Amino acid sequence: MDFVSISVNGTELAGPAEPRNLLVEFLRANGLTGTHVGCDTSQCGACNVLVDGKLIKSCTAFAVELQGRSVTTIEGVAVGGALHPIQRAFHDYHGLQCGFCTPGMIIAALALLQENTKPTEDEIRAFLAGSICRCTGYQNIVTAIQAAAEQMESGNV
Amino acid sequence: MYDFEFVGPKTIAEAVDALRAEGSQPLSGGQTLIPTMKQRLAAPTRLVSLAEIDEMKGVQRKNNCIRIRGATTHAEVSRNVKDFPALAKLAGGIGDPAVRNRGTIGGSLANNDPSACYPSAVLASAATIITNSHEIAADDFFQGVFTTALAEGEIITAVEFPVPRRAAYLKFEQPASRFALVGVFVAQFESGVRVAVTGAGEDGVFRWREAEALLSGSFSPDAIAGLSPPADQMMGDLFGTPEYRAHLVGVLTKRAVAAA
Ligand SMILES: Cc1cc2nc3c(=O)[nH]c(=O)nc-3n(C[C@H](O)[C@H](O)[C@H](O)COP(=O)(O)OP(=O)(O)OC[C@H]3O[C@@H](n4cnc5c(N)ncnc54)[C@H](O)[C@@H]3O)c2cc1C
Ligand code: FES
Ligand code: FES
């Protein structure tokens, strides 16, 4: 058994882990159940998290690989109890139905808006290539991300 | 997942050493190996991570070549390879953003999936695969579906691409996996044109020599009008018959020539 220590949402998360424990398993075993497992085959993006600011699928990385790195999960997106503009836009524009894909979608949107503050509809859809939603048909997810981008740009958050 | 041992060396020499033990396998981005292990299609007893080895990462320009180190991610290649836009675009079209942030060029080439993108670029550019022990020409490296010239425990440390005068990669995506249903990489050098095809050949990536000869004479889509490779050498599956793939190879090659 190895000992893994990862900075998650700015707080040290340390605990025992076997090499075979996936990052998503380590997070969920430590109470962070917002990161979901949809497919476990790298297809759906329900398990999306940021590692040092970069989008990855936490079902396709071992926790031991991320020793000492900095991870952002859906639990770290809202600041001080106030929803992040992306979260609020998903709420306001009905960007979810069952909500299972939503944590992964919001993390993907966060990664996108970090590198492209004004994405077009095509750019949003291309970026979400690895994030699958079985409910919404994506239209309202795209609308929500566009609305969030506008609000974040105008500083009106 | 079954249990295994994990080691994280900091140098290539340490990694090569760690790989000597029986049942060891390199782990790079894990975007192929982890799903494969989950399905028990591979079951190494020890993973040797290449991800923390600094001398395995980065892109350099060297005379007329671009050298990409083995553990460089697809995202880094798409951002940092400025002098070979067709290659940068290929890397930026692999899978999805999360896969590109982890997956690496060395992992993709070592795996040699018959529908992967990079093998076509390496073969069409006459690139050289550099390992911890020797250098392998692209023409000798790919030896059939999921098979390469790599020996047990050998690591791809870098790939050196001669920069073509013009080049383009066109991929007809399998919409669910985003791998190439068919992909064609065309590269024009002083010495002639090379055309490499992925996703179609029954033995994996291949050079389409008939098109190369015609395009070396005249680099225009018309030079190969109506031409396709023989369908009986193409693979067929649920997503495309051999005839359909052969036809796509002709169409995509013409489009790649026009785009180069
Ligand atoms: C959803 C999804 C979509 C994808 N879409 C595409 C696509 O469109 N096009 C495409 O080309 N690929 C695609 N891929 C595959 C992706 O590019 C992988 O990153 C790549 O095939 C493997 O690289 P890796 O670094 O992740 O290797 P790993 O998974 O870590 O390793 C793969 C194999 O290579 C060996 N290996 C790794 N590094 C080295 C090295 N340096 N030297 C020797 N052996 C090594 C490992 O032991 C293993 O056998 C996709 C993958 C996923 C999950
Ligand atoms: S659970 Fe990780 S991609 Fe689906
Ligand atoms: S809201 Fe149900 S899967 Fe996206």
Coordinates of C-alpha atoms and ligand atoms in Angstrom, one line a residue:
Chain A
M1 CA 0.0 0.0 0.0
D2 CA 1.3 3.4 -1.0
F3 CA 0.6 6.7 0.7
V4 CA -0.8 9.3 -1.7
S5 CA -1.0 13.0 -1.1
I6 CA -2.8 15.2 -3.6
S7 CA -3.9 18.8 -3.2
V8 CA -7.6 18.7 -4.0
N9 CA -9.5 22.0 -4.3
G10 CA -6.7 23.7 -2.3
T11 CA -6.7 21.3 0.6
E12 CA -4.3 18.4 1.1
L13 CA -6.0 15.1 0.6
A14 CA -3.7 12.3 1.9
G15 CA -4.4 8.7 2.4
P16 CA -3.4 5.1 1.7
A17 CA -3.9 4.0 -1.9
E18 CA -2.9 0.9 -3.9
P19 CA -1.3 1.5 -7.3
R20 CA -4.5 0.1 -8.9
N21 CA -6.7 2.8 -7.4
L22 CA -7.9 5.2 -10.1
L23 CA -7.9 8.9 -9.2
V24 CA -11.7 8.9 -9.3
E25 CA -11.8 6.0 -6.8
F26 CA -9.4 7.8 -4.5
L27 CA -11.5 11.0 -4.6
R28 CA -14.8 9.2 -4.0
A29 CA -13.4 7.0 -1.3
N30 CA -12.4 10.2 0.5
G31 CA -15.9 11.6 0.4
L32 CA -15.7 13.6 -2.8
T33 CA -18.5 11.9 -4.6
G34 CA -19.3 14.8 -7.0
T35 CA -17.0 13.3 -9.6
H36 CA -19.0 10.6 -11.3
V37 CA -18.1 7.3 -13.1
G38 CA -20.3 7.0 -16.2
C39 CA -18.5 4.5 -18.4
D40 CA -15.2 3.7 -16.8
T41 CA -13.8 3.3 -20.4
S42 CA -12.6 6.9 -21.1
Q43 CA -15.5 7.8 -23.3
C44 CA -18.0 9.9 -21.3
G45 CA -16.3 12.6 -19.3
A46 CA -18.5 12.2 -16.2
C47 CA -15.3 11.8 -14.3
N48 CA -13.6 15.0 -15.7
V49 CA -11.3 16.9 -13.3
L50 CA -8.6 19.4 -13.7
V51 CA -5.0 18.4 -12.8
D52 CA -2.7 21.5 -12.6
G53 CA -5.5 23.3 -14.5
K54 CA -5.7 20.8 -17.3
L55 CA -8.7 18.6 -18.1
I56 CA -8.3 14.9 -17.6
K57 CA -10.5 11.9 -17.1
S58 CA -10.0 10.7 -13.6
C59 CA -11.1 7.1 -14.5
T60 CA -8.1 6.9 -16.7
A61 CA -5.3 7.9 -14.3
F62 CA -4.0 6.2 -11.2
A63 CA -4.0 8.2 -8.0
V64 CA -0.3 7.3 -7.4
E65 CA 0.5 9.1 -10.7
L66 CA -0.8 12.3 -9.3
Q67 CA 1.2 12.4 -6.1
G68 CA 1.9 16.0 -5.2
R69 CA -0.2 17.5 -8.0
S70 CA -3.1 19.9 -7.7
V71 CA -6.6 18.7 -8.6
T72 CA -9.8 20.6 -9.0
T73 CA -13.1 18.7 -8.7
I74 CA -16.7 19.9 -8.9
E75 CA -16.7 20.5 -5.1
G76 CA -14.0 23.1 -5.6
V77 CA -15.8 25.2 -8.3
A78 CA -18.2 27.2 -6.2
V79 CA -16.4 30.0 -4.3
G80 CA -17.4 30.7 -0.7
G81 CA -20.8 29.1 -1.1
A82 CA -21.7 31.2 -4.2
L83 CA -22.2 29.2 -7.4
H84 CA -19.6 29.7 -10.1
P85 CA -21.1 31.6 -13.1
I86 CA -20.9 28.3 -15.1
Q87 CA -22.9 26.5 -12.5
R88 CA -25.4 29.4 -12.3
A89 CA -25.8 29.4 -16.1
F90 CA -26.4 25.6 -16.1
H91 CA -29.2 26.3 -13.6
D92 CA -30.6 29.3 -15.4
Y93 CA -30.5 27.8 -18.9
H94 CA -31.6 24.3 -18.0
G95 CA -28.2 22.8 -19.0
L96 CA -29.1 19.6 -17.2
Q97 CA -31.9 17.1 -16.7
C98 CA -30.8 14.0 -14.7
G99 CA -27.6 15.8 -13.7
F100 CA -25.3 12.8 -13.9
C101 CA -23.0 14.3 -16.6
T102 CA -23.2 17.8 -15.1
P103 CA -20.1 17.7 -12.8
G104 CA -18.0 16.6 -15.8
M105 CA -19.6 19.1 -18.1
I106 CA -19.0 22.0 -15.7
I107 CA -15.3 21.0 -15.3
A108 CA -15.0 20.7 -19.1
A109 CA -16.5 24.1 -19.5
L110 CA -14.2 25.6 -16.9
A111 CA -11.2 24.1 -18.8
L112 CA -12.5 25.5 -22.1
L113 CA -13.2 29.0 -20.8
Q114 CA -9.7 29.2 -19.3
E115 CA -8.1 28.9 -22.7
N116 CA -10.8 30.5 -24.8
T117 CA -12.9 33.2 -23.2
K118 CA -15.3 33.6 -26.2
P119 CA -15.8 30.2 -27.7
T120 CA -18.2 29.8 -30.7
E121 CA -20.9 27.2 -30.7
D122 CA -18.7 25.0 -32.9
E123 CA -15.7 25.4 -30.5
I124 CA -17.9 24.5 -27.5
R125 CA -19.2 21.4 -29.3
A126 CA -15.7 20.3 -30.4
F127 CA -14.4 20.8 -26.8
L128 CA -17.2 18.6 -25.4
A129 CA -16.3 15.7 -27.8
G130 CA -15.3 13.6 -24.8
S131 CA -18.2 14.6 -22.6
I132 CA -21.4 12.7 -23.2
C133 CA -24.9 13.6 -22.0
R134 CA -27.7 11.1 -22.5
C135 CA -30.5 13.6 -21.6
T136 CA -30.3 17.1 -22.9
G137 CA -29.3 16.8 -26.5
Y138 CA -26.5 19.3 -25.7
Q139 CA -28.4 22.4 -26.9
N140 CA -28.9 23.9 -23.4
I141 CA -25.5 22.9 -22.3
V142 CA -24.0 24.9 -25.2
T143 CA -26.4 27.8 -24.4
A144 CA -25.4 27.8 -20.8
I145 CA -21.7 27.8 -21.5
Q146 CA -22.1 30.7 -23.9
A147 CA -24.1 32.6 -21.3
A148 CA -21.5 31.9 -18.7
A149 CA -18.7 33.1 -21.1
E150 CA -20.5 36.4 -21.6
Q151 CA -21.1 36.9 -17.9
M152 CA -17.5 36.1 -17.1
E153 CA -16.2 38.4 -19.9
S154 CA -18.3 41.3 -18.7
G155 CA -17.2 40.7 -15.2
N156 CA -21.0 40.7 -14.4
V157 CA -20.8 37.6 -12.2
Chain B
M1 CA -8.6 -3.7 -11.3
Y2 CA -6.2 -6.4 -10.4
D3 CA -3.2 -5.5 -8.2
F4 CA 0.3 -4.6 -9.6
E5 CA 3.4 -2.7 -8.7
F6 CA 4.0 0.9 -9.7
V7 CA 7.4 2.6 -10.1
G8 CA 8.1 6.2 -11.1
P9 CA 11.6 6.6 -12.3
K10 CA 13.1 10.0 -13.0
T11 CA 15.6 9.1 -15.8
I12 CA 15.5 7.0 -18.9
A13 CA 18.3 4.8 -17.5
E14 CA 16.3 4.1 -14.4
A15 CA 13.2 3.3 -16.5
V16 CA 15.1 0.9 -18.7
D17 CA 16.5 -0.8 -15.6
A18 CA 13.0 -1.1 -14.0
L19 CA 11.7 -2.6 -17.2
R20 CA 14.1 -5.6 -17.0
A21 CA 11.9 -7.4 -14.5
E22 CA 9.5 -9.9 -16.0
G23 CA 6.0 -8.7 -16.4
S24 CA 7.0 -5.0 -16.5
Q25 CA 5.5 -2.6 -19.0
P26 CA 5.9 1.2 -19.6
L27 CA 3.0 3.5 -18.7
S28 CA 2.9 6.8 -20.5
G29 CA -0.4 8.7 -20.8
G30 CA -2.3 5.6 -19.9
Q31 CA -5.1 6.5 -22.4
T32 CA -4.8 3.1 -24.1
L33 CA -3.0 1.0 -21.4
I34 CA -5.4 1.7 -18.5
P35 CA -8.6 0.8 -20.4
T36 CA -6.7 -2.3 -21.8
M37 CA -5.8 -3.4 -18.3
K38 CA -9.4 -2.9 -17.1
Q39 CA -10.4 -5.3 -19.7
R40 CA -7.5 -7.6 -18.9
L41 CA -6.4 -7.5 -22.5
A42 CA -3.0 -6.6 -20.9
A43 CA -2.1 -7.6 -17.4
P44 CA 1.4 -6.3 -16.5
T45 CA 2.5 -7.0 -13.0
R46 CA 4.6 -3.9 -12.8
L47 CA 4.0 -0.5 -14.4
V48 CA 7.0 1.8 -15.1
S49 CA 5.7 5.3 -15.5
L50 CA 7.4 7.5 -18.0
A51 CA 5.4 10.6 -17.1
E52 CA 7.9 12.0 -14.5
I53 CA 11.0 11.8 -16.7
D54 CA 12.0 15.3 -17.8
E55 CA 14.3 14.0 -20.6
M56 CA 11.3 12.3 -22.2
K57 CA 9.4 15.6 -22.8
G58 CA 9.5 18.5 -25.2
V59 CA 9.8 19.5 -28.8
Q60 CA 12.9 20.8 -30.5
R61 CA 13.8 22.1 -33.9
K62 CA 17.1 20.6 -35.2
N63 CA 18.3 21.7 -38.6
N64 CA 15.5 20.6 -41.0
C65 CA 14.0 18.2 -38.4
I66 CA 11.6 18.4 -35.5
R67 CA 12.4 16.2 -32.6
I68 CA 9.5 15.3 -30.3
R69 CA 10.4 13.4 -27.2
G70 CA 8.5 10.2 -26.4
A71 CA 6.4 11.3 -23.5
T72 CA 5.2 14.6 -25.1
T73 CA 1.5 14.8 -25.0
H74 CA -0.8 15.3 -28.0
A75 CA -1.8 18.7 -26.5
E76 CA 1.8 19.9 -26.3
V77 CA 2.5 18.8 -29.9
S78 CA -0.6 20.6 -31.2
R79 CA 0.5 23.8 -29.3
N80 CA 4.3 23.7 -29.8
V81 CA 5.0 22.2 -33.2
K82 CA 4.9 25.5 -35.2
D83 CA 7.0 24.5 -38.2
F84 CA 5.0 21.4 -39.2
P85 CA 1.4 22.6 -39.1
A86 CA 0.0 19.3 -40.5
L87 CA 1.5 17.4 -37.6
A88 CA 0.3 19.9 -35.0
K89 CA -3.2 19.7 -36.5
L90 CA -3.2 15.9 -36.4
A91 CA -2.2 15.9 -32.7
G92 CA -5.0 18.5 -32.0
G93 CA -7.5 16.2 -33.6
I94 CA -6.8 13.1 -31.6
G95 CA -9.7 12.0 -29.4
D96 CA -10.8 14.8 -27.1
P97 CA -9.2 17.5 -25.0
A98 CA -8.8 15.2 -21.9
V99 CA -7.2 12.4 -23.9
R100 CA -4.8 14.9 -25.6
N101 CA -3.7 16.2 -22.2
R102 CA -2.5 12.7 -21.1
G103 CA -1.9 10.7 -24.3
T104 CA 1.6 10.8 -25.7
I105 CA 3.3 10.2 -29.1
G106 CA 5.5 7.4 -27.8
G107 CA 2.5 5.6 -26.4
S108 CA 0.5 5.9 -29.6
L109 CA 3.4 4.6 -31.8
A110 CA 4.3 1.8 -29.5
N111 CA 0.7 0.7 -29.5
N112 CA 0.3 1.0 -33.3
D113 CA -3.4 0.8 -33.3
P114 CA -4.5 0.2 -36.9
S115 CA -6.8 3.2 -36.7
A116 CA -4.5 5.6 -34.8
C117 CA -3.5 8.9 -36.3
Y118 CA 0.3 9.3 -35.6
P119 CA 1.5 6.2 -37.4
S120 CA 0.4 7.8 -40.7
A121 CA 2.4 11.0 -40.0
V122 CA 5.5 9.1 -39.0
L123 CA 5.4 6.8 -42.1
A124 CA 4.5 9.6 -44.6
S125 CA 7.3 11.9 -43.2
A126 CA 9.9 9.1 -43.2
A127 CA 10.5 9.9 -39.6
T128 CA 13.0 8.1 -37.3
I129 CA 11.9 6.4 -34.1
I130 CA 14.6 6.8 -31.5
T131 CA 14.7 4.4 -28.6
N132 CA 17.0 3.9 -25.6
S133 CA 19.1 1.5 -27.7
H134 CA 18.9 2.4 -31.4
E135 CA 17.2 4.2 -34.2
I136 CA 14.5 2.7 -36.4
A137 CA 13.3 4.1 -39.7
A138 CA 9.6 4.5 -40.1
D139 CA 9.5 2.0 -43.0
D140 CA 10.9 -0.7 -40.7
F141 CA 9.0 0.2 -37.5
F142 CA 5.4 -0.7 -38.2
Q143 CA 5.1 -4.4 -38.6
G144 CA 1.3 -5.1 -38.7
V145 CA -1.7 -4.5 -36.5
F146 CA -0.6 -3.6 -32.9
T147 CA 2.9 -4.8 -33.8
T148 CA 6.2 -2.8 -34.0
A149 CA 9.9 -3.3 -34.2
L150 CA 10.3 -2.5 -30.5
A151 CA 11.9 -5.2 -28.4
E152 CA 10.7 -6.2 -25.0
G153 CA 11.4 -3.3 -22.5
E154 CA 12.6 -0.9 -25.2
I155 CA 11.4 2.7 -24.8
I156 CA 10.7 5.2 -27.5
T157 CA 12.6 8.2 -26.3
A158 CA 12.0 10.5 -29.3
V159 CA 10.7 10.8 -32.8
E160 CA 12.5 12.8 -35.4
F161 CA 10.4 14.2 -38.3
P162 CA 12.0 15.7 -41.4
V163 CA 9.9 18.7 -42.2
P164 CA 8.2 18.3 -45.6
R165 CA 7.7 21.2 -48.1
R166 CA 3.9 20.7 -47.8
A167 CA 1.8 18.2 -46.0
A168 CA -1.8 17.5 -44.8
Y169 CA -3.6 14.9 -42.8
L170 CA -7.3 14.2 -43.4
K171 CA -9.2 12.0 -41.1
F172 CA -12.7 10.6 -41.7
E173 CA -13.7 10.1 -38.1
Q174 CA -15.4 7.1 -36.6
P175 CA -18.0 9.2 -34.9
A176 CA -18.2 7.2 -31.6
S177 CA -14.5 6.6 -31.0
R178 CA -13.1 9.6 -33.0
F179 CA -10.3 7.3 -34.2
A180 CA -9.8 7.3 -38.0
L181 CA -12.3 5.3 -39.9
V182 CA -9.8 6.2 -42.6
G183 CA -7.0 8.8 -42.3
V184 CA -4.5 9.8 -45.0
F185 CA -1.3 11.8 -44.5
V186 CA 0.3 13.2 -47.6
A187 CA 3.8 14.8 -47.5
Q188 CA 5.8 16.4 -50.3
F189 CA 9.6 16.5 -50.1
E190 CA 12.3 17.6 -52.6
S191 CA 12.8 13.9 -53.2
G192 CA 9.2 13.0 -53.9
V193 CA 5.8 12.5 -52.3
R194 CA 4.9 10.0 -49.6
V195 CA 1.3 8.9 -48.8
A196 CA 0.5 6.9 -45.7
V197 CA -2.9 5.5 -44.9
T198 CA -4.3 4.5 -41.5
G199 CA -7.6 2.9 -40.5
A200 CA -7.9 1.1 -43.8
G201 CA -5.2 -1.5 -44.4
E202 CA -5.8 -5.1 -43.1
D203 CA -2.2 -5.0 -41.9
G204 CA -2.4 -1.6 -40.3
V205 CA -0.8 1.6 -41.5
F206 CA 0.6 1.4 -45.1
R207 CA 2.2 3.5 -47.8
W208 CA 0.1 3.8 -50.9
R209 CA 2.9 3.6 -53.5
E210 CA 0.8 3.9 -56.6
A211 CA -0.5 7.3 -55.5
E212 CA 3.0 8.3 -54.4
A213 CA 4.4 7.7 -57.8
L214 CA 1.7 9.7 -59.6
L215 CA 1.8 12.6 -57.1
S216 CA 5.6 12.8 -57.3
G217 CA 5.1 13.4 -61.0
S218 CA 2.3 15.9 -60.6
F219 CA 1.2 17.1 -57.1
S220 CA -2.5 17.7 -57.9
P221 CA -5.7 15.8 -57.0
D222 CA -6.2 15.2 -60.8
A223 CA -3.1 13.0 -60.9
I224 CA -4.9 10.3 -58.9
A225 CA -8.5 10.9 -60.3
G226 CA -10.5 7.7 -60.0
L227 CA -7.7 5.8 -58.2
S228 CA -8.2 3.7 -55.0
P229 CA -6.1 1.0 -53.5
P230 CA -7.2 -2.7 -54.0
A231 CA -10.2 -3.4 -51.7
D232 CA -9.0 -6.9 -51.0
Q233 CA -6.2 -5.5 -48.9
M234 CA -8.5 -3.3 -46.8
M235 CA -10.1 -4.1 -43.5
G236 CA -13.8 -4.4 -43.1
D237 CA -16.0 -4.1 -40.0
L238 CA -19.4 -2.9 -38.8
F239 CA -18.5 0.7 -39.7
G240 CA -17.2 0.2 -43.2
T241 CA -16.7 -2.5 -45.8
P242 CA -13.3 -3.0 -47.5
E243 CA -14.8 -1.4 -50.7
Y244 CA -16.0 1.6 -48.8
R245 CA -12.7 2.1 -47.1
A246 CA -10.8 1.7 -50.4
H247 CA -13.0 4.4 -51.9
L248 CA -12.5 6.7 -48.9
V249 CA -8.7 6.4 -49.2
G250 CA -8.9 7.7 -52.8
V251 CA -11.2 10.6 -51.8
L252 CA -9.2 11.6 -48.7
T253 CA -5.9 11.5 -50.6
K254 CA -7.2 13.9 -53.2
R255 CA -8.5 16.2 -50.5
A256 CA -5.2 16.0 -48.6
V257 CA -3.3 17.0 -51.7
A258 CA -5.7 19.9 -52.3
A259 CA -5.3 21.0 -48.6
A260 CA -1.5 20.6 -48.4
Ligands
LIG1 C1 -11.6 8.4 -26.0 C2 -10.3 8.2 -26.7 C3 -10.2 8.6 -28.0 C4 -9.0 8.4 -28.7 N1 -8.9 8.9 -30.0 C5 -7.8 8.7 -30.7 C6 -7.7 9.2 -32.0 O1 -8.6 9.9 -32.6 N2 -6.5 9.0 -32.7 C7 -5.5 8.3 -32.1 O2 -4.5 8.2 -32.8 N3 -5.6 7.9 -30.9 C8 -6.7 8.0 -30.2 N4 -6.7 7.6 -28.9 C9 -5.6 6.9 -28.3 C10 -4.7 7.9 -27.6 O3 -4.0 8.7 -28.6 C11 -3.6 7.3 -26.7 O4 -3.1 8.4 -26.0 C12 -2.5 6.6 -27.4 O5 -2.9 5.6 -28.3 C13 -1.6 5.9 -26.3 O6 -0.7 6.9 -25.7 P1 -0.5 6.9 -24.2 O7 0.6 7.8 -23.9 O8 -1.8 7.1 -23.5 O9 0.1 5.4 -23.9 P2 -0.2 4.3 -22.8 O10 -1.7 4.0 -22.8 O11 0.4 4.7 -21.6 O12 0.6 3.1 -23.4 C14 0.2 2.4 -24.7 C15 1.1 1.3 -25.0 O13 2.4 1.8 -25.4 C16 3.4 1.4 -24.5 N5 4.3 2.6 -24.3 C17 3.9 3.8 -23.8 N6 4.9 4.7 -24.0 C18 5.9 4.0 -24.5 C19 7.2 4.4 -24.9 N7 7.7 5.7 -24.8 N8 8.1 3.5 -25.4 C20 7.6 2.2 -25.6 N9 6.4 1.8 -25.2 C21 5.6 2.7 -24.7 C22 2.7 0.9 -23.2 O14 3.5 -0.1 -22.5 C23 1.4 0.4 -23.8 O15 1.6 -0.9 -24.3 C24 -7.9 7.8 -28.1 C25 -8.0 7.3 -26.8 C26 -9.2 7.5 -26.1 C27 -9.3 7.0 -24.7
FES2 S1 -16.2 7.5 -16.3 FE1 -14.3 8.4 -17.0 S2 -14.8 8.9 -19.1 FE2 -16.6 7.9 -18.5
FES3 S1 -28.3 15.5 -17.8 FE1 -28.6 13.4 -17.8 S2 -26.7 12.7 -18.7 FE2 -26.6 14.8 -19.0

